[in-house]
Short mmCIF file of C-alpha atoms in Angstrom, two decimals:
data_model
loop_
_atom_site.label_atom_id
_atom_site.label_comp_id
_atom_site.label_asym_id
_atom_site.label_seq_id
_atom_site.Cartn_x
_atom_site.Cartn_y
_atom_site.Cartn_z
CA GLY A 1 25.15 -31.88 27.21
CA GLU A 2 24.85 -28.99 29.60
CA ASP A 3 23.37 -26.03 27.85
CA VAL A 4 20.48 -23.72 28.65
CA GLU A 5 19.79 -20.82 26.33
CA GLN A 6 17.69 -17.70 26.65
CA SER A 7 17.31 -14.53 24.67
CA LEU A 8 19.20 -11.73 26.35
CA PHE A 9 16.72 -8.86 26.33
CA LEU A 10 12.98 -8.19 26.29
CA SER A 11 11.24 -4.83 26.44
CA VAL A 12 7.52 -4.46 27.08
CA ARG A 13 5.07 -1.73 28.08
CA GLU A 14 3.49 -1.70 31.50
CA GLY A 15 0.25 -3.67 31.47
CA ASP A 16 1.30 -5.89 28.57
CA SER A 17 2.16 -9.58 28.90
CA SER A 18 5.80 -10.65 28.84
CA VAL A 19 6.95 -14.01 27.54
CA ILE A 20 10.47 -15.16 28.31
CA ASN A 21 11.69 -18.24 26.48
CA CYS A 22 14.28 -20.86 27.32
CA THR A 23 15.62 -23.99 25.66
CA TYR A 24 17.53 -26.74 27.41
CA THR A 25 19.39 -29.85 26.36
CA ASP A 26 19.16 -32.47 29.12
CA SER A 27 16.08 -34.51 28.24
CA SER A 28 16.25 -36.32 31.58
CA SER A 29 15.85 -33.11 33.58
CA THR A 30 13.15 -33.60 36.20
CA TYR A 31 12.62 -30.04 37.38
CA LEU A 32 12.95 -26.69 35.66
CA TYR A 33 13.08 -23.39 37.50
CA TRP A 34 12.60 -19.69 36.97
CA TYR A 35 14.58 -17.28 39.14
CA LYS A 36 14.41 -13.47 39.25
CA GLN A 37 17.39 -11.25 39.99
CA GLU A 38 16.87 -7.57 40.73
CA PRO A 39 19.82 -5.18 40.42
CA GLY A 40 22.40 -5.75 43.13
CA ALA A 41 20.41 -8.59 44.67
CA GLY A 42 20.51 -12.36 44.87
CA LEU A 43 18.35 -14.81 42.98
CA GLN A 44 14.74 -15.16 44.06
CA LEU A 45 12.92 -18.36 43.19
CA LEU A 46 9.77 -17.52 41.23
CA THR A 47 8.40 -20.89 40.31
CA TYR A 48 9.31 -24.38 39.16
CA ILE A 49 7.69 -27.06 37.06
CA PHE A 50 8.02 -30.82 37.12
CA SER A 51 8.89 -32.39 33.79
CA ASN A 52 5.67 -34.41 33.56
CA MET A 53 3.60 -31.22 33.59
CA ASP A 54 2.76 -29.07 30.58
CA MET A 55 1.69 -25.98 32.41
CA LYS A 56 1.76 -24.40 35.82
CA GLN A 57 -0.01 -21.20 36.83
CA ASP A 58 0.76 -19.12 39.88
CA GLN A 59 -1.09 -15.77 40.04
CA ARG A 60 0.37 -13.61 37.24
CA LEU A 61 2.92 -16.25 36.26
CA THR A 62 2.30 -19.04 33.77
CA VAL A 63 4.97 -21.61 32.96
CA LEU A 64 4.66 -23.68 29.80
CA LEU A 65 6.81 -26.74 29.17
CA ASN A 66 7.20 -28.48 25.84
CA LYS A 67 9.28 -31.48 26.74
CA LYS A 68 9.47 -32.76 23.17
CA ASP A 69 11.10 -29.55 21.98
CA LYS A 70 12.89 -28.95 25.32
CA HIS A 71 11.34 -25.52 25.47
CA LEU A 72 10.26 -23.65 28.58
CA SER A 73 8.53 -20.30 28.78
CA LEU A 74 7.51 -17.89 31.51
CA ARG A 75 4.55 -15.60 30.87
CA ILE A 76 4.02 -12.63 33.15
CA ALA A 77 0.54 -11.16 32.84
CA ASP A 78 -0.10 -7.44 33.38
CA THR A 79 3.63 -6.69 33.60
CA GLN A 80 4.53 -3.98 36.11
CA THR A 81 7.61 -1.76 36.39
CA GLY A 82 8.55 -3.76 39.49
CA ASP A 83 8.93 -6.80 37.26
CA SER A 84 12.00 -5.23 35.63
CA ALA A 85 14.84 -7.63 36.43
CA ILE A 86 16.92 -10.44 34.99
CA TYR A 87 15.07 -13.74 34.69
CA PHE A 88 17.04 -16.98 34.76
CA CYS A 89 15.85 -20.33 33.54
CA ALA A 90 17.54 -23.34 35.16
CA GLU A 91 17.34 -27.09 34.70
CA ARG A 92 18.14 -29.67 37.31
CA PHE A 93 20.89 -31.73 35.78
CA SER A 94 20.32 -35.48 35.75
CA GLY A 95 21.99 -37.37 38.56
CA ASN A 96 21.71 -37.01 42.30
CA THR A 97 23.92 -33.98 42.90
CA GLY A 98 21.37 -31.17 42.87
CA LYS A 99 23.34 -29.44 40.17
CA LEU A 100 21.47 -26.66 38.36
CA ILE A 101 22.42 -25.47 34.90
CA PHE A 102 21.45 -21.85 34.37
CA GLY A 103 20.71 -19.93 31.21
CA GLN A 104 22.47 -16.63 30.69
CA GLY A 105 19.47 -14.64 31.86
CA THR A 106 16.92 -12.46 30.08
CA THR A 107 16.84 -8.79 31.04
CA LEU A 108 13.22 -7.63 31.15
CA GLN A 109 12.71 -3.90 30.75
CA VAL A 110 9.22 -2.61 31.53
CA LYS A 111 8.44 0.84 30.16
CA PRO A 112 5.76 2.93 31.86
CA ASP B 1 14.97 -13.19 59.39
CA THR B 2 17.62 -13.80 56.76
CA ALA B 3 17.44 -17.34 55.40
CA VAL B 4 20.78 -17.51 53.56
CA SER B 5 23.31 -14.87 54.55
CA GLN B 6 26.77 -14.09 53.24
CA THR B 7 29.60 -11.95 54.54
CA PRO B 8 31.04 -9.70 53.41
CA LYS B 9 28.67 -8.15 50.89
CA TYR B 10 31.53 -6.34 49.14
CA LEU B 11 35.18 -7.30 49.03
CA VAL B 12 37.88 -5.26 47.32
CA THR B 13 41.39 -6.64 47.47
CA GLN B 14 44.74 -6.77 45.73
CA MET B 15 45.99 -9.50 43.43
CA GLY B 16 47.85 -12.21 45.27
CA ASN B 17 45.94 -11.83 48.54
CA ASP B 18 44.04 -14.63 50.29
CA LYS B 19 40.43 -13.99 51.27
CA SER B 20 37.43 -15.85 52.66
CA ILE B 21 33.71 -15.48 52.12
CA LYS B 22 31.30 -16.89 54.70
CA CYS B 23 27.84 -18.33 54.21
CA GLU B 24 25.26 -19.34 56.77
CA GLN B 25 21.74 -20.69 56.39
CA ASN B 26 19.14 -20.91 59.14
CA LEU B 27 16.69 -23.02 57.16
CA GLY B 28 17.83 -26.36 58.55
CA HIS B 29 18.88 -27.46 55.05
CA ASP B 30 21.30 -30.32 54.43
CA THR B 31 22.82 -29.08 51.18
CA MET B 32 24.75 -25.91 50.40
CA TYR B 33 26.27 -24.55 47.20
CA TRP B 34 28.65 -21.92 45.86
CA TYR B 35 28.02 -20.27 42.49
CA LYS B 36 30.06 -17.72 40.55
CA GLN B 37 28.34 -15.03 38.44
CA ASP B 38 30.62 -13.28 35.97
CA SER B 39 30.34 -9.79 34.52
CA LYS B 40 27.99 -11.05 31.80
CA LYS B 41 25.65 -12.42 34.48
CA PHE B 42 26.49 -16.01 33.57
CA LEU B 43 25.94 -18.16 36.66
CA LYS B 44 27.85 -21.38 37.17
CA ILE B 45 28.03 -23.83 40.04
CA MET B 46 31.40 -24.27 41.76
CA PHE B 47 30.81 -26.58 44.72
CA SER B 48 28.11 -28.29 46.69
CA TYR B 49 28.14 -29.97 50.08
CA ASN B 50 25.58 -32.34 51.51
CA ASN B 51 25.76 -32.92 55.25
CA LYS B 52 29.30 -31.51 55.23
CA GLU B 53 30.35 -33.92 52.47
CA LEU B 54 31.63 -32.58 49.13
CA ILE B 55 29.24 -33.58 46.34
CA ILE B 56 30.07 -31.33 43.40
CA ASN B 57 33.48 -29.92 42.59
CA GLU B 58 33.33 -28.38 39.14
CA THR B 59 36.51 -27.53 37.25
CA VAL B 60 37.49 -24.82 39.67
CA PRO B 61 41.17 -23.91 40.28
CA ASN B 62 42.44 -25.46 43.49
CA ARG B 63 43.11 -21.95 44.77
CA PHE B 64 39.44 -22.15 45.74
CA SER B 65 38.80 -24.28 48.81
CA PRO B 66 35.36 -24.68 50.35
CA LYS B 67 35.01 -25.61 54.00
CA SER B 68 31.87 -26.79 55.77
CA PRO B 69 32.36 -26.78 59.54
CA ASP B 70 28.73 -27.82 60.03
CA LYS B 71 25.55 -28.22 57.97
CA ALA B 72 24.58 -24.59 58.43
CA HIS B 73 27.83 -23.10 57.15
CA LEU B 74 29.78 -23.27 53.91
CA ASN B 75 32.75 -20.95 53.62
CA LEU B 76 34.85 -20.27 50.54
CA HIS B 77 38.54 -19.53 50.84
CA ILE B 78 40.44 -18.19 47.86
CA ASN B 79 44.24 -18.16 47.75
CA SER B 80 46.44 -15.98 45.54
CA LEU B 81 43.59 -13.95 44.11
CA GLU B 82 43.72 -13.14 40.40
CA LEU B 83 42.03 -10.43 38.34
CA GLY B 84 39.78 -13.05 36.75
CA ASP B 85 38.36 -13.97 40.14
CA SER B 86 36.43 -10.71 40.16
CA ALA B 87 32.77 -11.71 40.15
CA VAL B 88 29.72 -12.05 42.34
CA TYR B 89 29.77 -15.21 44.44
CA PHE B 90 26.43 -16.63 45.53
CA CYS B 91 25.82 -19.15 48.25
CA ALA B 92 22.65 -21.24 48.11
CA SER B 93 21.05 -24.00 50.13
CA SER B 94 18.41 -26.68 49.57
CA PRO B 95 16.64 -29.08 51.91
CA GLY B 96 18.52 -31.99 50.45
CA LEU B 97 19.14 -34.09 47.36
CA ALA B 98 16.07 -36.30 47.60
CA GLY B 99 14.71 -35.01 44.33
CA GLY B 100 11.75 -32.87 43.56
CA PRO B 101 10.88 -29.73 45.50
CA GLN B 102 13.29 -30.96 48.19
CA GLU B 103 16.08 -29.77 45.94
CA THR B 104 14.77 -26.26 45.40
CA GLN B 105 17.67 -23.92 46.00
CA TYR B 106 17.45 -20.66 47.92
CA PHE B 107 20.11 -18.06 47.27
CA GLY B 108 21.97 -15.61 49.44
CA PRO B 109 22.38 -11.93 48.49
CA GLY B 110 25.84 -12.43 46.95
CA THR B 111 29.37 -11.22 47.68
CA ARG B 112 30.79 -8.80 45.14
CA LEU B 113 34.52 -9.47 44.85
CA LEU B 114 36.76 -7.02 43.03
CA VAL B 115 40.42 -7.91 42.58
CA LEU B 116 42.68 -4.98 41.70
#
């Protein structure tokens, strides 16, 4: 099936860690992505993880992948007000078309 | 330098009109995509082209016709616009379809279409 789900809203205080969760359905997905969308802007690629990895760290970002449970998470350490945005999880659909299936996006609100 | 650009950024038009949105990428990528983002921010693929060849054509009304004159351009023409076509349309490109990081998609800034 083609379904990626995320919680819709997360609110944190500046300096705290944020964890955004995502579940997906296509067990043959090879790559999973996190994109960030600021108000009125396009999607900015944040990071991606290959399906044979459990974890990937990139500065303040940590991606965890539990392939058994088809669960992906994005942790943002020391969250800043500039991190306020919508975060989209996406899985690369199986097949050779490049098709991405996106979650509905999680709005992250960072309070000063 | 803008990697993936779209024109226009905003488009307000009447029902029944025909309009086009243009997309250009200067990344040398082989593959280009059109996505639609609705008012609830849900993002769904519409089309993809690889080396000017149509690869993905999701269940999109045939009022929507993509055209790829060359690898660097993918335009979207919409006939007989309807109220439900109001959305943000994003163009994206990727190096190719070889799998792996080669498929990472880079998005344009979006075209906000409002049909009155």
